[in-house]
PDB file of C-alpha atoms in Angstrom:
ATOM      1  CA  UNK A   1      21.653 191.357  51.923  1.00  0.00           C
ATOM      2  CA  UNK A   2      21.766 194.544  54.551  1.00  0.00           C
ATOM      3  CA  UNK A   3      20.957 197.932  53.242  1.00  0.00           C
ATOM      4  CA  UNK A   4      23.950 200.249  53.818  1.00  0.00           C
ATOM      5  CA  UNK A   5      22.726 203.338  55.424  1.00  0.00           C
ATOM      6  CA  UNK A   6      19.542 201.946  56.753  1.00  0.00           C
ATOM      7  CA  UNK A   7      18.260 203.205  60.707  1.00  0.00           C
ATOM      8  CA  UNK A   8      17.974 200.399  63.061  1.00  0.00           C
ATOM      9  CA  UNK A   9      14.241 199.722  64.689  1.00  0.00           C
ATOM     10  CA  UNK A  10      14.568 201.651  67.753  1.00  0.00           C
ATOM     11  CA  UNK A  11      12.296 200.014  70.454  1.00  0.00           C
ATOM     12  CA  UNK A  12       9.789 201.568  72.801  1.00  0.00           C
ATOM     13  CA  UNK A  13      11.487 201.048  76.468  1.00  0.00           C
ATOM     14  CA  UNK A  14       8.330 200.765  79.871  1.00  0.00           C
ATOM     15  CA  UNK A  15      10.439 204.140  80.957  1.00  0.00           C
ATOM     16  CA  UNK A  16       9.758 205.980  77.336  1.00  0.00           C
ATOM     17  CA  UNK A  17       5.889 204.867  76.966  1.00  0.00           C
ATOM     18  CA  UNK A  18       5.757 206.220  80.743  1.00  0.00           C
ATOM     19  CA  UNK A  19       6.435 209.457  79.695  1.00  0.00           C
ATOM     20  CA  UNK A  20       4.751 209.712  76.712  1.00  0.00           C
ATOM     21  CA  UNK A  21       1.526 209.156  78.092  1.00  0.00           C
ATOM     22  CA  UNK A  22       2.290 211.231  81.224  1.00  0.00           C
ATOM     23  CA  UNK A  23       3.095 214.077  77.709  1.00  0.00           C
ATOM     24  CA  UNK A  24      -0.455 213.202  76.416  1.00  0.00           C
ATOM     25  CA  UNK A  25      -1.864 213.371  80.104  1.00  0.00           C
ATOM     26  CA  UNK A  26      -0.715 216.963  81.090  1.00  0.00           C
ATOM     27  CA  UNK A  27      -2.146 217.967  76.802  1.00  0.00           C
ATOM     28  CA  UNK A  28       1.347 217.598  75.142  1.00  0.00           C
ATOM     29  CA  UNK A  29       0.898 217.782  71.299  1.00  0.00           C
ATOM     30  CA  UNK A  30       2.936 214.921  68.900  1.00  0.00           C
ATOM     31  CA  UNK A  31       5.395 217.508  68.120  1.00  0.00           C
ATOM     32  CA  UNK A  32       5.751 217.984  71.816  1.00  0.00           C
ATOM     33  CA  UNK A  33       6.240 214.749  72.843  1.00  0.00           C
ATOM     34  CA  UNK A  34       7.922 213.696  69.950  1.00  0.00           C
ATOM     35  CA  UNK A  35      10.956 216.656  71.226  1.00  0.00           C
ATOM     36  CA  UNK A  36      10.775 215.191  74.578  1.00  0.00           C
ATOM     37  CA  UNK A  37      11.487 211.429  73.540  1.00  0.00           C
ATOM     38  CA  UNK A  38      14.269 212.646  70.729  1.00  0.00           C
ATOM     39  CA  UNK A  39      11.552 210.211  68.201  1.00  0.00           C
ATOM     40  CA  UNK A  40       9.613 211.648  65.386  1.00  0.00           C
ATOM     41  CA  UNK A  41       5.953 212.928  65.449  1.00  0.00           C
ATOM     42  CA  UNK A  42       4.573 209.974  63.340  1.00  0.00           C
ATOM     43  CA  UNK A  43       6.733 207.465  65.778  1.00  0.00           C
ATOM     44  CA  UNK A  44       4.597 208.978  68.765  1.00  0.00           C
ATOM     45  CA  UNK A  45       1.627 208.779  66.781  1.00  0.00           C
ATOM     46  CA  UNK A  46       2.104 204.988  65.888  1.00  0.00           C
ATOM     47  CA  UNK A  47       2.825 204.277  69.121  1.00  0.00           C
ATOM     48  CA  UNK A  48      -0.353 206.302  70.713  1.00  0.00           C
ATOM     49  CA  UNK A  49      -2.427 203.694  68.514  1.00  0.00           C
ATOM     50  CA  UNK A  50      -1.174 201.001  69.318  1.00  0.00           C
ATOM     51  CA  UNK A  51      -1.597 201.812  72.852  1.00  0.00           C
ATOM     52  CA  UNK A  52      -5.075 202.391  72.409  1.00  0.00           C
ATOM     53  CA  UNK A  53      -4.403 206.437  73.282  1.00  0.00           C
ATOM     54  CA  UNK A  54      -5.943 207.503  70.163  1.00  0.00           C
ATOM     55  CA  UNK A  55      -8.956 209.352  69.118  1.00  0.00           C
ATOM     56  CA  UNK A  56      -9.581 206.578  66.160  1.00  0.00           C
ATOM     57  CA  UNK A  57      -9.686 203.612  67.628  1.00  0.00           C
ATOM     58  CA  UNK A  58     -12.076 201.400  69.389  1.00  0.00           C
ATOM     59  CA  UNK A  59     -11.606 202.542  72.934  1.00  0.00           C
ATOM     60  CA  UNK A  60     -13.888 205.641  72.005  1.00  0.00           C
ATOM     61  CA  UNK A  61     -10.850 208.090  72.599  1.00  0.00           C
ATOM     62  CA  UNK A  62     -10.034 206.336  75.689  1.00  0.00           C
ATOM     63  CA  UNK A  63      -6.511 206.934  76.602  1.00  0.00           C
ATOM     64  CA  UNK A  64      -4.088 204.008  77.907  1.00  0.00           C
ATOM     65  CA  UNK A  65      -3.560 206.083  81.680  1.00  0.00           C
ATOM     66  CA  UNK A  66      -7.516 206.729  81.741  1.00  0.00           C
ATOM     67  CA  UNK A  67      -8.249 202.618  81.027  1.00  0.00           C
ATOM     68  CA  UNK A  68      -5.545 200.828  83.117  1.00  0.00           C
ATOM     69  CA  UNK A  69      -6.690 200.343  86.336  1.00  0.00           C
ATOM     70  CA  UNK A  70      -4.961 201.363  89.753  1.00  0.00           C
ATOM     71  CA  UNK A  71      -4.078 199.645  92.594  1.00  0.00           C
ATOM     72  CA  UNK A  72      -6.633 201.423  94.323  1.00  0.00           C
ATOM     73  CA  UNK A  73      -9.347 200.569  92.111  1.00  0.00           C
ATOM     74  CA  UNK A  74      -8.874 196.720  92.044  1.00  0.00           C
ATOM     75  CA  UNK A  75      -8.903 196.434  96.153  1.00  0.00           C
ATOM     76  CA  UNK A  76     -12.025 198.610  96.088  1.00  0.00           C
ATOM     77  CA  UNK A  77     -13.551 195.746  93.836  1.00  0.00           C
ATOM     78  CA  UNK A  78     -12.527 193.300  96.074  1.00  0.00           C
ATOM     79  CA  UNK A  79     -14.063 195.231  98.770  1.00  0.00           C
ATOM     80  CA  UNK A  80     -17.233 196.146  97.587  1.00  0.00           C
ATOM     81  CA  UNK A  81     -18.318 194.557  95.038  1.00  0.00           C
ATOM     82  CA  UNK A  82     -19.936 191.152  96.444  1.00  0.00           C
ATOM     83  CA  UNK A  83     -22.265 193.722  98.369  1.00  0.00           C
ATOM     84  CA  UNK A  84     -22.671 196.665  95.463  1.00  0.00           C
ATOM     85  CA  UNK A  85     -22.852 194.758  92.710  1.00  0.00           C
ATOM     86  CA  UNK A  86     -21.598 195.907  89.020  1.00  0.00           C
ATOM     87  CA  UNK A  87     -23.879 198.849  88.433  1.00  0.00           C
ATOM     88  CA  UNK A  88     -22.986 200.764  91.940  1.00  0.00           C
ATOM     89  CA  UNK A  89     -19.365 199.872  91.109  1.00  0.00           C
ATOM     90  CA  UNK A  90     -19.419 201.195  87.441  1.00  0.00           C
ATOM     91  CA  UNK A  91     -21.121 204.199  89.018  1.00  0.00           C
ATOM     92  CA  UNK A  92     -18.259 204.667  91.840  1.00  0.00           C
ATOM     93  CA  UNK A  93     -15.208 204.188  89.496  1.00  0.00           C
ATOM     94  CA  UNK A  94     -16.359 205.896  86.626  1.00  0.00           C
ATOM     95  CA  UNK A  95     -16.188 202.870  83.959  1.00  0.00           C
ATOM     96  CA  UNK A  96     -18.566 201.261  82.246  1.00  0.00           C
ATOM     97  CA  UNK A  97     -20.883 198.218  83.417  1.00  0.00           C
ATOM     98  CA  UNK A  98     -18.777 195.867  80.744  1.00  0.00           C
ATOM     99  CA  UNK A  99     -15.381 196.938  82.285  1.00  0.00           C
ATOM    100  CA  UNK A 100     -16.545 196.327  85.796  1.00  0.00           C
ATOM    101  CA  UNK A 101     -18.022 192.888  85.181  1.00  0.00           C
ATOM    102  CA  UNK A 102     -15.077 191.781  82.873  1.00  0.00           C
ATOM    103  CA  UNK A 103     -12.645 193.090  85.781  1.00  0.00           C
ATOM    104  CA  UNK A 104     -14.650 191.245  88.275  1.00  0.00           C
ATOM    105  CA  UNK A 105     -14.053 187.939  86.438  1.00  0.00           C
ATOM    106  CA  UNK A 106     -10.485 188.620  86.020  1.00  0.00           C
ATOM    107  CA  UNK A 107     -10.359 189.345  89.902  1.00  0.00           C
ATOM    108  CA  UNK A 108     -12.241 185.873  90.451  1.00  0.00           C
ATOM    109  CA  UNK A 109     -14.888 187.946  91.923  1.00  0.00           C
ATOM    110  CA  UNK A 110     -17.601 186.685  89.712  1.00  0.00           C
ATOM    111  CA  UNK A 111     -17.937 183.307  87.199  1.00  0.00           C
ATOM    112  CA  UNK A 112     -18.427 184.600  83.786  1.00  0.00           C
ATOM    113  CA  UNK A 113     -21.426 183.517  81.992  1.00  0.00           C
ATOM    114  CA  UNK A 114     -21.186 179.733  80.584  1.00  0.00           C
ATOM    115  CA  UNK A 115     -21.369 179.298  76.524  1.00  0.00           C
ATOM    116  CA  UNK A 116     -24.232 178.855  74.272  1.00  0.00           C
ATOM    117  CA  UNK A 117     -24.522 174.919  74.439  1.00  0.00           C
ATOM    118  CA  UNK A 118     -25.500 173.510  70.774  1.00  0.00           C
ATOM    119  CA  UNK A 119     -28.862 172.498  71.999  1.00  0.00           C
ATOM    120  CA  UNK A 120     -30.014 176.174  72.437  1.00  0.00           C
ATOM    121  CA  UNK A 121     -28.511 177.340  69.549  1.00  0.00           C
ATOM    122  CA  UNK A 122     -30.239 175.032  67.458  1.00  0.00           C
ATOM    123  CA  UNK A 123     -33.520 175.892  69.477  1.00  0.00           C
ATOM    124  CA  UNK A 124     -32.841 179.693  67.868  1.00  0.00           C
ATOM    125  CA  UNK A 125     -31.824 178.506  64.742  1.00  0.00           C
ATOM    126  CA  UNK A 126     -35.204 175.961  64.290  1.00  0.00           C
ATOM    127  CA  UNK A 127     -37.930 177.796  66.156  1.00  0.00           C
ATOM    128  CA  UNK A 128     -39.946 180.805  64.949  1.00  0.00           C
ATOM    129  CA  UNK A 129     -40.857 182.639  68.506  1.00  0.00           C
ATOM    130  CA  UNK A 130     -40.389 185.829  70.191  1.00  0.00           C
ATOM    131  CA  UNK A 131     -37.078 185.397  72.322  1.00  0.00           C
ATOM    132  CA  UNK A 132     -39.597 185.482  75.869  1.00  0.00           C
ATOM    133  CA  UNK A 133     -41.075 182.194  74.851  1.00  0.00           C
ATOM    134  CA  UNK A 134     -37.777 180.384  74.392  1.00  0.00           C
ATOM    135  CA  UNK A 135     -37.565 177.412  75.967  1.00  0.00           C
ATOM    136  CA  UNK A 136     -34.002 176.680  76.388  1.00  0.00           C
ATOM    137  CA  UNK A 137     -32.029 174.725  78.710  1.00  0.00           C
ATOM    138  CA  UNK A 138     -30.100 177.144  80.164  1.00  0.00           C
ATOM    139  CA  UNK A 139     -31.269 180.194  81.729  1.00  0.00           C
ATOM    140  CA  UNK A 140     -30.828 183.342  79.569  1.00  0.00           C
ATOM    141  CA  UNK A 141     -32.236 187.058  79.347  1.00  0.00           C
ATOM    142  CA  UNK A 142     -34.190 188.318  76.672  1.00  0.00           C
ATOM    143  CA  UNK A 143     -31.403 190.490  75.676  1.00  0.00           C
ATOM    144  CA  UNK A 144     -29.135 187.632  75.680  1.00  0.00           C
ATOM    145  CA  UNK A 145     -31.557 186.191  72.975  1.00  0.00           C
ATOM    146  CA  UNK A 146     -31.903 188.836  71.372  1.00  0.00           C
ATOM    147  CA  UNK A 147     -27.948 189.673  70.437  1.00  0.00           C
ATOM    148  CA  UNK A 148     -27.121 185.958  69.671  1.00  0.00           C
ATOM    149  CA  UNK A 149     -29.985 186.189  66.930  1.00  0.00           C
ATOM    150  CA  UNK A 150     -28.264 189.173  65.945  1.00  0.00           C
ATOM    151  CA  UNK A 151     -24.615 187.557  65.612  1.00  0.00           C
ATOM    152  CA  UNK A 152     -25.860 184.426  64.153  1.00  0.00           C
ATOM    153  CA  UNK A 153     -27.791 186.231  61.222  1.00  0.00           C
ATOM    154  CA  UNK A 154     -24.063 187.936  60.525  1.00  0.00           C
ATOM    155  CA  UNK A 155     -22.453 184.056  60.768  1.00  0.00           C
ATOM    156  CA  UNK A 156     -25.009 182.861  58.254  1.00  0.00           C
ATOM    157  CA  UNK A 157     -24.621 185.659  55.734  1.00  0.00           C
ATOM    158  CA  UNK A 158     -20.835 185.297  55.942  1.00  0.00           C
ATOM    159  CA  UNK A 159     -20.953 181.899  55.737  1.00  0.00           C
ATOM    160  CA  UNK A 160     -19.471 181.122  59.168  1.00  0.00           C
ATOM    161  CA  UNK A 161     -22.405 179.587  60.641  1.00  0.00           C
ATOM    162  CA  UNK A 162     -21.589 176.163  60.156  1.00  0.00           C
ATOM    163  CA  UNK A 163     -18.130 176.752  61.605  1.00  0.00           C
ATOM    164  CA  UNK A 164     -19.879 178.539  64.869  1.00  0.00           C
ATOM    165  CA  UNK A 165     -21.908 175.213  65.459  1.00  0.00           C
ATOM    166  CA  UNK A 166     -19.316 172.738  65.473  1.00  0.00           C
ATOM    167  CA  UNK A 167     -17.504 174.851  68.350  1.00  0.00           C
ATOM    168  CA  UNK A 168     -20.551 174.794  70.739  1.00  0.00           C
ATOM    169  CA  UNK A 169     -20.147 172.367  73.678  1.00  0.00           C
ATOM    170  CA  UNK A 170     -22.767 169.553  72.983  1.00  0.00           C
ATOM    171  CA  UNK A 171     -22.278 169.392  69.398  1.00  0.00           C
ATOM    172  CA  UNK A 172     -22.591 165.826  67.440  1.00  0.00           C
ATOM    173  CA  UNK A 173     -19.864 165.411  64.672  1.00  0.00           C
ATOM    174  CA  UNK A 174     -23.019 165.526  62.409  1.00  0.00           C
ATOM    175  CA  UNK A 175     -24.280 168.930  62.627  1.00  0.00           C
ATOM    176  CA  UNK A 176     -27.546 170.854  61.285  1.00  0.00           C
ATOM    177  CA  UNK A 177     -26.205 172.762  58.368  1.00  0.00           C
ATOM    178  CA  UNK A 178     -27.920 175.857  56.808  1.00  0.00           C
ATOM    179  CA  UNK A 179     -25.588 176.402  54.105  1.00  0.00           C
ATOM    180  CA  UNK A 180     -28.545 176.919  51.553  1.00  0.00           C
ATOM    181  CA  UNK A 181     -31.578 177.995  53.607  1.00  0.00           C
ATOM    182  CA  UNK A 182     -32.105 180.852  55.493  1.00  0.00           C
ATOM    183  CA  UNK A 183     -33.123 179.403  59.369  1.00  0.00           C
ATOM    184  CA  UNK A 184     -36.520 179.593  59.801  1.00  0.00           C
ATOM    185  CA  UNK A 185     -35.741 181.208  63.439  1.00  0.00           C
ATOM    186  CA  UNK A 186     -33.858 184.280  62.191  1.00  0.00           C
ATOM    187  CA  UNK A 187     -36.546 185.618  60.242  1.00  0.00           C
ATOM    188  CA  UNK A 188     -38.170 188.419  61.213  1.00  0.00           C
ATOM    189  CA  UNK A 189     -41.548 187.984  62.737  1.00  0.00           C
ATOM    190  CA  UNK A 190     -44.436 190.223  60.968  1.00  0.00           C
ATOM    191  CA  UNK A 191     -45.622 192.585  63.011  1.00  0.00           C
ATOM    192  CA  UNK A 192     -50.078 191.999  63.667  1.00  0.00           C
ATOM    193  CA  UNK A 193     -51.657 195.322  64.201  1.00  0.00           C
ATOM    194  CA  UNK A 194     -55.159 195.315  66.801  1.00  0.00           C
ATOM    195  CA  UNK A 195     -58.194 196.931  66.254  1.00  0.00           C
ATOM    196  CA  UNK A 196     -57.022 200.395  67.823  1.00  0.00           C
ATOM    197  CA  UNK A 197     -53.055 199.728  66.294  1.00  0.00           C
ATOM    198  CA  UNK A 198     -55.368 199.731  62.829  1.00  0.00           C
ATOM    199  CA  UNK A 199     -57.056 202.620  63.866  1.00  0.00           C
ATOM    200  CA  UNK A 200     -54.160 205.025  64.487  1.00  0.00           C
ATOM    201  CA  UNK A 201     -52.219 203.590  61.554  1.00  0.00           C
ATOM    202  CA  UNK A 202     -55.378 204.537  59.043  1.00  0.00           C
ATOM    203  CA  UNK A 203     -55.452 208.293  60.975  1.00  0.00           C
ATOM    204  CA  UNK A 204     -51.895 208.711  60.066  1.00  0.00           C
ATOM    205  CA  UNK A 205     -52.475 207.717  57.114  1.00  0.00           C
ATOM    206  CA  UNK A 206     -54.904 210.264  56.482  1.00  0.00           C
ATOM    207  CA  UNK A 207     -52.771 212.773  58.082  1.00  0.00           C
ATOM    208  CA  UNK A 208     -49.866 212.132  55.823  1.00  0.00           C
ATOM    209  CA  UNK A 209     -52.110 212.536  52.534  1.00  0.00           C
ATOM    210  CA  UNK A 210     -53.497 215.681  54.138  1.00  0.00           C
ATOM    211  CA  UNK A 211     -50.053 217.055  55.010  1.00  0.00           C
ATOM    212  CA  UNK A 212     -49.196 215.979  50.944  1.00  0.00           C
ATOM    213  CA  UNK A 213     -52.206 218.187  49.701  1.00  0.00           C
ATOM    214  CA  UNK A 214     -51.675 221.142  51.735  1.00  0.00           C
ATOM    215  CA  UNK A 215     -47.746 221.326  50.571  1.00  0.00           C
ATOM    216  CA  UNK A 216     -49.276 221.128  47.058  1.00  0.00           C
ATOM    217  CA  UNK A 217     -51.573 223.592  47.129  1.00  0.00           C
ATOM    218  CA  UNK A 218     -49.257 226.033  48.924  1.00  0.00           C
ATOM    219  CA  UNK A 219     -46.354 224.543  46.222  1.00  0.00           C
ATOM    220  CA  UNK A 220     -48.658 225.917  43.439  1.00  0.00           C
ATOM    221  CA  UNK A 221     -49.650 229.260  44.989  1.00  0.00           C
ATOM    222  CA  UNK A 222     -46.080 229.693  45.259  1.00  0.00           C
ATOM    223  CA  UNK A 223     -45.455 229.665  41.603  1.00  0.00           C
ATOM    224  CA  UNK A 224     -48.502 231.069  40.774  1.00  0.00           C
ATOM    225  CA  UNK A 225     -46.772 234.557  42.704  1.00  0.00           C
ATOM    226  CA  UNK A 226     -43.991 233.801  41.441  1.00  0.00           C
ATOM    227  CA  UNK A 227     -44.937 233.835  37.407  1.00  0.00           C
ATOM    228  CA  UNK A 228     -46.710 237.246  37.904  1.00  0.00           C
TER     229      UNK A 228
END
């Protein structure tokens, strides 16, 4: 049943978002744009999100005409980067490292890194060692180590782990589960102090307690003064 009096959806046309960005470019306000495009401020606000032209979203206040790249910029890639690699690139086009290698790959300029295989995963999962000692069968950074033992530790405590196994290339129908235990490799390794670590640790100890008495003493001359 239709509702008598109600506005049709009217959609966004390529020529309207055009010009609204080329509004926000030039430092048009909602209102503005909104009197340009006959729409309503909140309709050019919507819209600005959804393009990613917003400064609350997850493109850090990245506007759609600033993160769409040009002509220009795609045959410099293809120019340059086999020789200047992703960091000179970044550097020359004003993006960041991630958006130059993820353009790259898009371009077929570079492979993009293969997936964590089961086998290695496990390895992080069963093994209690710092990430340069891993022995894994494919070669990875200790970075790379480092933020899959971050993102599996969020898997496990949302229960997703399980789930995140089963998808790895390699893996057996019969999977490791860890639905009750915490994995022995995502615990947090104590830290072991030397002699001179022990040292400095007991001299800032004793700094701290002689930092605590001086406030006190100048706490109580305070009121002392302060009840005359």
């Amino acid at each position: 049943m239709s509702i008598v009096g109600a506005r049709r959806r009217r959609e966004w046309s390529t020529r309207e978002t055009a010009r609204l960005l080329s509004a926000r470019k030039r430092g048009m306000t909602y209102a503005q744009c909104a009197s340009i495009l006959g729409r309503t401020p909140k309709q050019v606000k919507n819209k600005l999100y959804k393009l990613g032209a917003t400064n609350g979203n997850s493109l850090r206040g990245k506007r759609q005409y600033e993160i769409r790249w040009s002509g220009r910029d795609e045959t410099v890639m293809r120019l340059h980067y086999s020789a200047l690699g992703p960091s000179f690139m970044a550097e020359r086009l004003r993006r960041t490292f991630d958006s130059v290698s993820t353009k790259a790959i898009k371009l077929g300029l570079a492979t993009p890194k293969p997936r964590w295989c089961y086998a290695d995963v496990l390895e992080l999962l069963i093994t209690h060692a710092p990430a340069c000692k891993r022995r894994l069968t494919s070669n990875r950074s200790v970075n790379a180590i480092v933020l899959l033992k971050k993102r599996l530790r969020k898997l496990f405590e949302t229960g997703r782990l399980c789930r995140y196994l089963k998808q790895r290339p390699g893996a057996p129908r019969r999977i490791v589960e860890f639905s009750g235990r915490y994995p022995p490799g995502l615990k947090f390794a104590g830290v072991r102090l030397t002699k001179n670590g022990k040292a400095k640790r007991a001299r800032d100890y004793l700094a701290r307690e002689a930092e605590r008495e001086r406030q006190k003493g100048a706490s109580k001359k305070w009121q002392a003064q302060k009840a005359r």
